[in-house]
mmCIF file of C-alpha atoms and ligand atoms in Angstrom:
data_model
loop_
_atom_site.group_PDB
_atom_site.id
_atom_site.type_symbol
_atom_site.label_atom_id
_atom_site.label_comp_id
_atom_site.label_asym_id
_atom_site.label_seq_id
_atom_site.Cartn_x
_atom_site.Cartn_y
_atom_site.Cartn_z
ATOM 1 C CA UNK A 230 -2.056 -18.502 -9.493
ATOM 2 C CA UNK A 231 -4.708 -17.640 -7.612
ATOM 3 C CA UNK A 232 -5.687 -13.662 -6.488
ATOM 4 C CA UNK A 233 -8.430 -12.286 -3.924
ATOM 5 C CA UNK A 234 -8.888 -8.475 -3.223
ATOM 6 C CA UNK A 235 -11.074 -8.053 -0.151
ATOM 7 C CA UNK A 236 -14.007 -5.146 -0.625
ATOM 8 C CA UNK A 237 -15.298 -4.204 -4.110
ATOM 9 C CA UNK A 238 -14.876 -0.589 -4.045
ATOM 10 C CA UNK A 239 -13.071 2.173 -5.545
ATOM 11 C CA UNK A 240 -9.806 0.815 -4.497
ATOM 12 C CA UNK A 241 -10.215 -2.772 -4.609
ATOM 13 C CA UNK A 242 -12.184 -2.587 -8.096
ATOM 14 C CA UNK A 243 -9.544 -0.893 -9.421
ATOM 15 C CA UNK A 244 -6.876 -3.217 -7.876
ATOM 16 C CA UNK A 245 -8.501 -6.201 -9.261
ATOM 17 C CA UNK A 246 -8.808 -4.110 -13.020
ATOM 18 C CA UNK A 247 -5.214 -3.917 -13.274
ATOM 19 C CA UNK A 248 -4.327 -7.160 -11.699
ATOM 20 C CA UNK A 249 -6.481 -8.462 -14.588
ATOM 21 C CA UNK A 250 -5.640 -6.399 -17.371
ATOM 22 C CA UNK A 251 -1.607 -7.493 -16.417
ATOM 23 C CA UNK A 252 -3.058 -11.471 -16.223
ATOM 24 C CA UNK A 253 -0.854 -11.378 -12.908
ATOM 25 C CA UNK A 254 -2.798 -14.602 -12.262
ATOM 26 C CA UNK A 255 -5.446 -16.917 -13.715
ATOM 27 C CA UNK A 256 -7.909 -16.825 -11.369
ATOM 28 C CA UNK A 257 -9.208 -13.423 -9.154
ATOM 29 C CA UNK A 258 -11.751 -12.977 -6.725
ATOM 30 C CA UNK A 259 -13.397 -10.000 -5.586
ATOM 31 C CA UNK A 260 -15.189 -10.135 -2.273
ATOM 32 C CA UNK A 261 -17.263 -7.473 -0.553
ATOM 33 C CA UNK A 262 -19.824 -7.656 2.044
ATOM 34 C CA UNK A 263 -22.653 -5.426 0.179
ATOM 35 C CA UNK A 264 -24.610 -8.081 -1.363
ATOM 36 C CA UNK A 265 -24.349 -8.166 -5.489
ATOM 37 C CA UNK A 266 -21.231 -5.391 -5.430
ATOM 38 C CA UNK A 267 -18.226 -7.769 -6.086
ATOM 39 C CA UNK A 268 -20.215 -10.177 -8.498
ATOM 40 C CA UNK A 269 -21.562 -6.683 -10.385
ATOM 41 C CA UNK A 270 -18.337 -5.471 -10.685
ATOM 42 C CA UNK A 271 -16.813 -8.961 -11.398
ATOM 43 C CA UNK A 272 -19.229 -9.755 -14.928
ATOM 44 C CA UNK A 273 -18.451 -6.086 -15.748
ATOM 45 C CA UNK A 274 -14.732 -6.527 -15.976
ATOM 46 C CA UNK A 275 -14.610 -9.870 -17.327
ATOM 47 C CA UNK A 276 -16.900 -8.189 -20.642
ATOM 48 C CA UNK A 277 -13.685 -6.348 -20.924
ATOM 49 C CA UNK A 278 -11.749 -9.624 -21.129
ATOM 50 C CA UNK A 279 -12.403 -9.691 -24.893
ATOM 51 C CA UNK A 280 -11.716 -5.646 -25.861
ATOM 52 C CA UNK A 281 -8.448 -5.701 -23.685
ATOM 53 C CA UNK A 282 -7.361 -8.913 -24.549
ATOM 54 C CA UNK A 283 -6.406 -10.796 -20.785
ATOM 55 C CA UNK A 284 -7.621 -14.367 -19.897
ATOM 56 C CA UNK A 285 -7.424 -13.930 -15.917
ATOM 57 C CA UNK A 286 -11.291 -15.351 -15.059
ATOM 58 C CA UNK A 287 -12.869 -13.011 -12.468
ATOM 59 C CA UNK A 288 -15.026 -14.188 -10.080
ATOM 60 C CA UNK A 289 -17.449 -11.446 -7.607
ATOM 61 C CA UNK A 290 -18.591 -13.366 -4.331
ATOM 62 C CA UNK A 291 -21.105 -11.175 -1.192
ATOM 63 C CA UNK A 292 -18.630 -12.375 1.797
ATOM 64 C CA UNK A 293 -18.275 -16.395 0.732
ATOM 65 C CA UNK A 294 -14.940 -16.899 1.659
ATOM 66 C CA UNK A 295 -15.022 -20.468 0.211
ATOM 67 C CA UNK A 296 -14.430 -18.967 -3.166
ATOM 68 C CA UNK A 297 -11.130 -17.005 -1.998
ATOM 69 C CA UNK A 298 -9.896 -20.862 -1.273
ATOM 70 C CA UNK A 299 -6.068 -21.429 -1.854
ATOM 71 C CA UNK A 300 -5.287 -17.902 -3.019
ATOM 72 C CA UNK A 301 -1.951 -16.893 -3.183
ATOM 73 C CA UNK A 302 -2.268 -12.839 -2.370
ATOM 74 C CA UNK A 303 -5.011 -11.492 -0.845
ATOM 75 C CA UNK A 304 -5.476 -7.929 -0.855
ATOM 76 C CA UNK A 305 -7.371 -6.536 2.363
ATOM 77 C CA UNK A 306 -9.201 -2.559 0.925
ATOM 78 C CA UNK A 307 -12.163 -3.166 2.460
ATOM 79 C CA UNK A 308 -13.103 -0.566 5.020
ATOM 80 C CA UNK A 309 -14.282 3.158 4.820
ATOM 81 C CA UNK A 310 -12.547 5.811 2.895
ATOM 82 C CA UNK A 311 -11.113 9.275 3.936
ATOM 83 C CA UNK A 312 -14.037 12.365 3.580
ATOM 84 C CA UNK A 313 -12.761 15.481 2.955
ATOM 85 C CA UNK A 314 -11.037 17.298 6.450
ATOM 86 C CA UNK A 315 -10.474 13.813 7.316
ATOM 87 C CA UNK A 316 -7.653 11.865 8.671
ATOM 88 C CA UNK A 317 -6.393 8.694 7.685
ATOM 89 C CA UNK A 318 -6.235 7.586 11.613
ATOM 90 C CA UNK A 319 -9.250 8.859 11.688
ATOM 91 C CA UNK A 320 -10.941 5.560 10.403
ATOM 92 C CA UNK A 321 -9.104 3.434 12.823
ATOM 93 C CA UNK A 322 -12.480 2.495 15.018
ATOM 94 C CA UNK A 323 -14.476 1.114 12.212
ATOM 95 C CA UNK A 324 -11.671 -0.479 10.156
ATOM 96 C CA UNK A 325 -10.060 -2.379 12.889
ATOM 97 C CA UNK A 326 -13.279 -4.649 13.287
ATOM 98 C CA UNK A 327 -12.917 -5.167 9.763
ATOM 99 C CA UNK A 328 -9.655 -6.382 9.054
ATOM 100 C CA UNK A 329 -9.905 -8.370 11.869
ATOM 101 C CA UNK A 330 -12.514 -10.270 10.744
ATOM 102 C CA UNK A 331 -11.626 -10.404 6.673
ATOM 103 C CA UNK A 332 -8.042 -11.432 7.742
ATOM 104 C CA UNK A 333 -9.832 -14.356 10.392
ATOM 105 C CA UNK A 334 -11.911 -15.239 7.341
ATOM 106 C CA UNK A 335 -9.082 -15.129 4.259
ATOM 107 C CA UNK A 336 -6.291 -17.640 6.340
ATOM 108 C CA UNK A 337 -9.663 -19.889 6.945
ATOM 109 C CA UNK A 338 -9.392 -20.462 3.213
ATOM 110 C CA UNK A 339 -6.140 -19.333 2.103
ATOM 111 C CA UNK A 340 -3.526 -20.287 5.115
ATOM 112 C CA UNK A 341 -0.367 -19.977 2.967
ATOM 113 C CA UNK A 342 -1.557 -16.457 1.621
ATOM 114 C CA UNK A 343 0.608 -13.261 1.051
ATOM 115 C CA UNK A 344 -1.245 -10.368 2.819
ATOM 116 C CA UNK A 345 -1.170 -7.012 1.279
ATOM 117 C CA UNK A 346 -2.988 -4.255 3.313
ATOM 118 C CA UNK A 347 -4.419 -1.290 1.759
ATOM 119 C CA UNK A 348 -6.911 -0.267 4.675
ATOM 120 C CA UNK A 349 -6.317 2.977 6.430
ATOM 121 C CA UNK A 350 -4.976 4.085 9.164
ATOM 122 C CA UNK A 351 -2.442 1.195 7.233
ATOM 123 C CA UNK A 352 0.582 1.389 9.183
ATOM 124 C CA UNK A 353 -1.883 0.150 12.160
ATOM 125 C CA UNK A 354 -4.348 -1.797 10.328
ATOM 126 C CA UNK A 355 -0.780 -3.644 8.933
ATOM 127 C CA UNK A 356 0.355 -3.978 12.525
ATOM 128 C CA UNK A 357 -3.234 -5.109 13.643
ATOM 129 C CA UNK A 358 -3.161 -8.098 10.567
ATOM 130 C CA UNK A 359 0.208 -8.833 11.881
ATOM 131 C CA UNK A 360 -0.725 -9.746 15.441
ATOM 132 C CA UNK A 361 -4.289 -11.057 15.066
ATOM 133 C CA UNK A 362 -3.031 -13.680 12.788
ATOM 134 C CA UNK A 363 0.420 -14.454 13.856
ATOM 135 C CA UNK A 364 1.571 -14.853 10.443
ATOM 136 C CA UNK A 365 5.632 -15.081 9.484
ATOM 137 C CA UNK A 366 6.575 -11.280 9.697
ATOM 138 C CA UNK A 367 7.361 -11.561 5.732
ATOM 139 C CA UNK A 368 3.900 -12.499 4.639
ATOM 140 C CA UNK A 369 1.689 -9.067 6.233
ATOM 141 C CA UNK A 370 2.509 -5.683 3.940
ATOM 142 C CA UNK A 371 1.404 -2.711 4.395
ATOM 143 C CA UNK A 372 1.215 -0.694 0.620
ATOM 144 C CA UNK A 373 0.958 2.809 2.016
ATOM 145 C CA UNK A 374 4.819 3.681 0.669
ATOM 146 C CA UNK A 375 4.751 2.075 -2.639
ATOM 147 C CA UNK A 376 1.724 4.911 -3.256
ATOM 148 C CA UNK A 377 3.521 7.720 -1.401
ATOM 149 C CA UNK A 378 6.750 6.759 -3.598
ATOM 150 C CA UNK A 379 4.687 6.986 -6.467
ATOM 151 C CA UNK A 380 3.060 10.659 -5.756
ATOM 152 C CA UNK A 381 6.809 11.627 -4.927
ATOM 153 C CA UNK A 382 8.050 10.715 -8.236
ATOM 154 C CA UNK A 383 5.360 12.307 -9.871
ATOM 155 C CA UNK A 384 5.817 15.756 -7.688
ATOM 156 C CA UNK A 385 9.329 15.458 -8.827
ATOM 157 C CA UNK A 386 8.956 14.794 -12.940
ATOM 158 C CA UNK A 387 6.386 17.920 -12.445
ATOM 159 C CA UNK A 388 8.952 20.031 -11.440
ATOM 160 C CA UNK A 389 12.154 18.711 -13.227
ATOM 161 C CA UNK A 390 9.858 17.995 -16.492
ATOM 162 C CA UNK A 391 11.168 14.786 -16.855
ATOM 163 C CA UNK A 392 9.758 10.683 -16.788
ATOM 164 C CA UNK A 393 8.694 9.634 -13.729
ATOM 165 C CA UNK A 394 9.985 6.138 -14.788
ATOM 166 C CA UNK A 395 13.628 8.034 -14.350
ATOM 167 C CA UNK A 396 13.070 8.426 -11.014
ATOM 168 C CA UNK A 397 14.713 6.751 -8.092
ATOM 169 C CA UNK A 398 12.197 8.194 -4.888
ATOM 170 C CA UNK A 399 11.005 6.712 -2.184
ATOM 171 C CA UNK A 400 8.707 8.090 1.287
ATOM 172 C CA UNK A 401 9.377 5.819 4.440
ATOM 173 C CA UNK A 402 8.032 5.963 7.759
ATOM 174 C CA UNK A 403 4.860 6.287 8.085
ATOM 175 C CA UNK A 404 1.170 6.592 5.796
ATOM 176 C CA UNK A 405 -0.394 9.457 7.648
ATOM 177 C CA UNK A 406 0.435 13.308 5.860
ATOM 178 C CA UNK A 407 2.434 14.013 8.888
ATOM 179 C CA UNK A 408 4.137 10.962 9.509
ATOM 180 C CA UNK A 409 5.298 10.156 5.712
ATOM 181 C CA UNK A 410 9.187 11.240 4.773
ATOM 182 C CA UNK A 411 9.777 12.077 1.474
ATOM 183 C CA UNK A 412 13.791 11.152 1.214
ATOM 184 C CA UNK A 413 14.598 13.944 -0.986
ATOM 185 C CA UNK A 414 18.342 13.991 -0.610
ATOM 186 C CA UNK A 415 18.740 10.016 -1.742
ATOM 187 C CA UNK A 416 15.993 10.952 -4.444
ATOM 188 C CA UNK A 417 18.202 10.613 -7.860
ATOM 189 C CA UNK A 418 17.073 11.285 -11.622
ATOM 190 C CA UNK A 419 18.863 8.895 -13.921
ATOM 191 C CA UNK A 420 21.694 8.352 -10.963
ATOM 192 C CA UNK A 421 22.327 12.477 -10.286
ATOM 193 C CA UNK A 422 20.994 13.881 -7.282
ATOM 194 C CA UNK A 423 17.799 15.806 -8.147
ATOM 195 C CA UNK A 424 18.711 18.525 -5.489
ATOM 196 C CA UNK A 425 21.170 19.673 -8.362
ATOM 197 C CA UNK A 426 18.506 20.610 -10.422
ATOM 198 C CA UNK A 427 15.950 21.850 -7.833
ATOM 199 C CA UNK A 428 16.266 24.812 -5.597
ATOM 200 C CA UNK A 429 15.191 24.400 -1.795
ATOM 201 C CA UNK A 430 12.480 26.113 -2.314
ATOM 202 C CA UNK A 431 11.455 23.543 -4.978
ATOM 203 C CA UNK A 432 12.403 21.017 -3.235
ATOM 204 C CA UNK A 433 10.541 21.849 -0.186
ATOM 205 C CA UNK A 434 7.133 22.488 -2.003
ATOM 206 C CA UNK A 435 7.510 18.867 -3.168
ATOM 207 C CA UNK A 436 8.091 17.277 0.056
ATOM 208 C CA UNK A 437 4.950 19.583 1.482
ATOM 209 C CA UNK A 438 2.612 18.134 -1.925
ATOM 210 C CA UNK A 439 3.477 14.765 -1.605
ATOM 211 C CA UNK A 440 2.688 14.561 2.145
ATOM 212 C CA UNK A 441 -0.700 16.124 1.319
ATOM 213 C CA UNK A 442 -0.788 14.422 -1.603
ATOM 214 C CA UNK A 443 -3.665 12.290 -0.334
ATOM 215 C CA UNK A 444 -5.851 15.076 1.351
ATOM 216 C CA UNK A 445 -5.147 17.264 -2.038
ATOM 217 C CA UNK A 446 -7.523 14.462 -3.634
ATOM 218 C CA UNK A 447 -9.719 13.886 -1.215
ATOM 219 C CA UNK A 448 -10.730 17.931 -1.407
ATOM 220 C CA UNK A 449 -10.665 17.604 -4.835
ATOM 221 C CA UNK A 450 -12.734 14.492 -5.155
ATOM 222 C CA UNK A 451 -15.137 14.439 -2.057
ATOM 223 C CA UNK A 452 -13.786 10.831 -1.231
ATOM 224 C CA UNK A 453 -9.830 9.432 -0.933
ATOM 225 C CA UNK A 454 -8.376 8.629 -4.442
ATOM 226 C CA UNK A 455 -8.409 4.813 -6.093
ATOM 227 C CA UNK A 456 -6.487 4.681 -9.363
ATOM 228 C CA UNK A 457 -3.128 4.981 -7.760
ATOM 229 C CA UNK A 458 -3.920 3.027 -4.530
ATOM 230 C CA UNK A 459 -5.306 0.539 -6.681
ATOM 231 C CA UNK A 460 -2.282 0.518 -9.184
ATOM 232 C CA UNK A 461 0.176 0.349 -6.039
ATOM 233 C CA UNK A 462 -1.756 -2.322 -4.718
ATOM 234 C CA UNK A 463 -1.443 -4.284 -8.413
ATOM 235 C CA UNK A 464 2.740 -3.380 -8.725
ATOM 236 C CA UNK A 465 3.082 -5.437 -5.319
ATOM 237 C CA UNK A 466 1.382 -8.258 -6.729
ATOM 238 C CA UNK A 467 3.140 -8.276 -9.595
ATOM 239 C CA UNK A 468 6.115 -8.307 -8.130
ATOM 240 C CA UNK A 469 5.285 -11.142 -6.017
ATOM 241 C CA UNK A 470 3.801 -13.378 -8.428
ATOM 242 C CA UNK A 471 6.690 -12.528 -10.861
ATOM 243 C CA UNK A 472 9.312 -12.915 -8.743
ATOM 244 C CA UNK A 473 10.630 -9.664 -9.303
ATOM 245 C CA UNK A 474 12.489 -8.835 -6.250
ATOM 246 C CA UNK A 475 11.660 -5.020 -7.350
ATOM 247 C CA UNK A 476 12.222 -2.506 -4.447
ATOM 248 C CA UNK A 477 9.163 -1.036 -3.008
ATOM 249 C CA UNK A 478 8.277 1.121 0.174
ATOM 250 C CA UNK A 479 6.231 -1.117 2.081
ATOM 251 C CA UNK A 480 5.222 -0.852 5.667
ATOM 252 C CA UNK A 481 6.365 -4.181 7.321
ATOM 253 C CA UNK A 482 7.535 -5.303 11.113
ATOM 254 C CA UNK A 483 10.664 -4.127 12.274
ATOM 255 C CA UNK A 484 12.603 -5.970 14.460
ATOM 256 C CA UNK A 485 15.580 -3.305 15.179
ATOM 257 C CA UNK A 486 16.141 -2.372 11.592
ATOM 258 C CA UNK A 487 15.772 1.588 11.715
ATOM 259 C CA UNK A 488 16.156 1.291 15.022
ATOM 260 C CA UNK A 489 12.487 0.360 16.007
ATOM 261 C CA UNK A 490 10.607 -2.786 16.915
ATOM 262 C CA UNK A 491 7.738 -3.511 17.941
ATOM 263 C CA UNK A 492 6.160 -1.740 14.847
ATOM 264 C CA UNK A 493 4.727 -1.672 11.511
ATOM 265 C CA UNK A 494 6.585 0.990 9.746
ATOM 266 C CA UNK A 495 7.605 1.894 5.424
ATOM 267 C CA UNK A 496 11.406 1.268 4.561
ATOM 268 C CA UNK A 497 12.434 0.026 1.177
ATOM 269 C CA UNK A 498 11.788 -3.226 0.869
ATOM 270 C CA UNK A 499 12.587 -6.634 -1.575
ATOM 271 C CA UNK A 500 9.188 -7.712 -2.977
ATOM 272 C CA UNK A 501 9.367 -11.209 -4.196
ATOM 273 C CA UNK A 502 7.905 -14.647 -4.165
ATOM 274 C CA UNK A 503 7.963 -15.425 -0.735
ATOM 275 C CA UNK A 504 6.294 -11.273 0.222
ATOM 276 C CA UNK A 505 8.830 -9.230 1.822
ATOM 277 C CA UNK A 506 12.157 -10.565 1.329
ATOM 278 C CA UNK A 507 14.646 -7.885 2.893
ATOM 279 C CA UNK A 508 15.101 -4.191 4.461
ATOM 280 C CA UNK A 509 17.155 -2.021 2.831
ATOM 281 C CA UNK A 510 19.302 -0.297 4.874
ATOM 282 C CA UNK A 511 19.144 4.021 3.721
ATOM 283 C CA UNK A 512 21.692 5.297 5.738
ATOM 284 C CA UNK A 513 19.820 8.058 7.498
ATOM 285 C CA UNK A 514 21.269 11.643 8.509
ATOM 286 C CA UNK A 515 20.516 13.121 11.695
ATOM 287 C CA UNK A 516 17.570 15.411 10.754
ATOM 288 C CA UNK A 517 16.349 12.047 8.577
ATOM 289 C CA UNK A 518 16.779 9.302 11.679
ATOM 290 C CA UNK A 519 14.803 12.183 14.134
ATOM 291 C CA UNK A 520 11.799 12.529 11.714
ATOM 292 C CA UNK A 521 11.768 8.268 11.518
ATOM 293 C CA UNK A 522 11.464 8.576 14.970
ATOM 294 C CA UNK A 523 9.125 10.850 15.262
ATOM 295 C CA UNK A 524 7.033 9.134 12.358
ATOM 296 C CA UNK A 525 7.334 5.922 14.952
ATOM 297 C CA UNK A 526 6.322 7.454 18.227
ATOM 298 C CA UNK A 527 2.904 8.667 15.945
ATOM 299 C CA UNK A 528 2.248 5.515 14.794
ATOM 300 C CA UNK A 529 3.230 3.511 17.625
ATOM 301 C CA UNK A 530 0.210 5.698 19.570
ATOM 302 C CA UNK A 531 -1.959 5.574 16.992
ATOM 303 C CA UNK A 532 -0.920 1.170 17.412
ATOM 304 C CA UNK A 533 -1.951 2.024 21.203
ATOM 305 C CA UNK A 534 -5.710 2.728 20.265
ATOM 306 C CA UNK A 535 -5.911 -0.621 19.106
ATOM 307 C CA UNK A 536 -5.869 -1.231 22.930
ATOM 308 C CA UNK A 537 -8.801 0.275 23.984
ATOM 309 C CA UNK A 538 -10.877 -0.950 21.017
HETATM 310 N N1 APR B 732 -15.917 -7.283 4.238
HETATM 311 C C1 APR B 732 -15.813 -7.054 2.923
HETATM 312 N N2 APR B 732 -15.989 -5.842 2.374
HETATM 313 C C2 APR B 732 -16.282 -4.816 3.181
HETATM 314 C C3 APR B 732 -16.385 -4.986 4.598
HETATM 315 C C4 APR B 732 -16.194 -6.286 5.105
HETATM 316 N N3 APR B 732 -16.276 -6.543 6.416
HETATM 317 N N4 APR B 732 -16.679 -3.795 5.127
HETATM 318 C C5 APR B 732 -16.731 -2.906 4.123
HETATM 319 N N5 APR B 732 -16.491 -3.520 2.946
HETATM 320 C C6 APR B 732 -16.478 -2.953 1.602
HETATM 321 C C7 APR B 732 -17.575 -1.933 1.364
HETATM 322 O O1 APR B 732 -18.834 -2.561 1.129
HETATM 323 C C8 APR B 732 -17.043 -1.202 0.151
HETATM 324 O O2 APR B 732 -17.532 -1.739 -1.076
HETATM 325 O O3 APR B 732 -15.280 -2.235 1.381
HETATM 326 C C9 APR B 732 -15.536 -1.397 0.248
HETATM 327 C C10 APR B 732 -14.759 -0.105 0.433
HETATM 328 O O4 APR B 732 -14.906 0.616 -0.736
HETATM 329 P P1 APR B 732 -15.046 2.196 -0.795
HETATM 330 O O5 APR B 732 -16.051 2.644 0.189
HETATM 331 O O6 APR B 732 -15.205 2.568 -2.230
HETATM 332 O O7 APR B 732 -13.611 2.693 -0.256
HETATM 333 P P2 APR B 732 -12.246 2.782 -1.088
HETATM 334 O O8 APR B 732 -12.120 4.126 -1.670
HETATM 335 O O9 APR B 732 -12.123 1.605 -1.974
HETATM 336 O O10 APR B 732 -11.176 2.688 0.095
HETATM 337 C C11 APR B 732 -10.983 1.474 0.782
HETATM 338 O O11 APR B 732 -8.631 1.852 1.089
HETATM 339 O O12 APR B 732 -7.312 3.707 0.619
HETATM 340 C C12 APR B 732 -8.019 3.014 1.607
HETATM 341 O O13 APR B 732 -8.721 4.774 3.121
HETATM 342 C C13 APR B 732 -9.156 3.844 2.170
HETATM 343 O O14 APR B 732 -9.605 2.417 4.056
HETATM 344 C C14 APR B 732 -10.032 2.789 2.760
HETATM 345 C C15 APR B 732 -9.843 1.617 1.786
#
């Protein structure tokens, strides 16, 4: 098996660290366009090879896509990060030119590849992959969710004191801190609701921290976060070169489900062999079904920019 993660930074360095470190594959390429970055970060990681004990051979390349050749998963970070007081949407301008041109470049070399996009704004940089390459629907996801899901579960175990690894959580719609939807009445700890535990008060101040969740680090920081973008980034992977048909938030084209199309968008998704594999179907409340829509109409103008670019 054969892995590349596009752009050598915090995110993608990290990405390519655990994908290592879990020898998801035997061969991994990091690519980034700042001459020595990739192949720096590349020799670094592989002196780890022998203190953490993983055989996956890592490989740094500046922007020759001939060494991504016949990878199965590509994973597109490259692009600029969030500054503090920053949007994600925000970076749309630069980053569209971007993963337009790493996604023309990966299917050059890789046309059977599994796309996972980590570049913000995502839900329209996964939209943008989708159409400039005209890949089967099931092969472009967006990761955005599978990281919200994440900081969810671990506002929740803050508050309830418990594992996050008990949690069932997930955030759909979309990967903006206004857009996101923390599904707190479907969250469950070990199968119980986790509104039984929580009073609304709680349980509003973790919807509000998991929707800034993002920004929070980016204050705290002075740039947008890596270990869990990189670490979402990784589980997807995982599950895809595993087989695992585990169920992630993933921002992916809807063609009706949720009652959208037209659109990239986060609902629970199958992640398996083939990429996306299936939408789960949440059954939605009222209040739940107008904030999807909501999410949509944001990210559908946000999908308009792309337009006049
Ligand atoms: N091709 C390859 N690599 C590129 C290109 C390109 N056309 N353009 C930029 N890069 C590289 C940069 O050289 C840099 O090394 O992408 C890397 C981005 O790394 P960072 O600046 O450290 O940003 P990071 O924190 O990793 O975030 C990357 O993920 O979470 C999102 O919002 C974040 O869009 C951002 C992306």
């Amino acid at each position: 098996m054969k892995v590349t993660v596009i752009g050598a930074g915090a995110v993608g360095a990290t990405c390519a660290d655990n994908i290592a470190l879990k020898e998801l594959c035997n061969e991994l390429v990091l690519l980034d366009i700042k001459e020595g970055i990739a192949e720096g970060k590349a020799q670094d990681m592989m002196q780890t090879a022998t203190l953490l004990g993983f055989d996956t051979k890592i490989t740094g390349s500046t922007n020759d896509y001939s060494k991504t050749a016949g990878s199965d998963v590509v994973v597109i970070t490259s692009g600029l990060p969030r500054k503090p007081g920053m949007t994600r949407e925000e970076l749309i301008g630069v980053n569209t030119g971007i993963v337009k041109t790493v996604c023309e470049n990966v299917l050059k070399h890789s046309p059977n590849a599994i796309i996972i996009v980590i570049s913000n704004p995502m839900d329209t940089m996964t939209y943008l992959a989708l159409q400039s390459t005209n890949l089967p629907k099931h092969r472009i996801i967006g990761m955005g969710g599978t990281l919200d899901s994440a900081r969810f579960k671990y506002q929740l175990s803050q508050h309830l004191g418990c594992s996050p690894a008990d949690l069932n959580a997930v955030v759909v719609g979309g990967h903006g801190d206004t857009t996101m939807i923390p599904l707190i009445r479907h969250a469950t700890w070990n199968s119980t609701p986790v509104s039984r535990y929580l009073s609304t008060e709680q349980q509003e101040k973790i919807v509000k921290d998991t929707m800034v969740g993002g920004a929070t680090l980016t204050a705290l920081i002075g740039t947008s976060a890596w270990y869990a973008p990189g670490a979402a980034g990784a589980a997807l992977v995982e599950s895809i070169l595993r087989d695992e048909k585990k169920l992630f938030t993933c921002c992916v084209s809807l063609e009706g489900e949720y009652g959208q199309k037209d659109i990239c968008l986060g609902v629970p998704v199958i992640i398996g062999k083939n990429g996306w594999e299936r939408i789960l179907d949440f059954d939605l409340n009222e209040s739940e079904k107008a904030a999807f829509q909501k999410s949509a109409d944001a990210v559908r103008s946000m999908n308009d920019v792309l337009k006049t670019l």
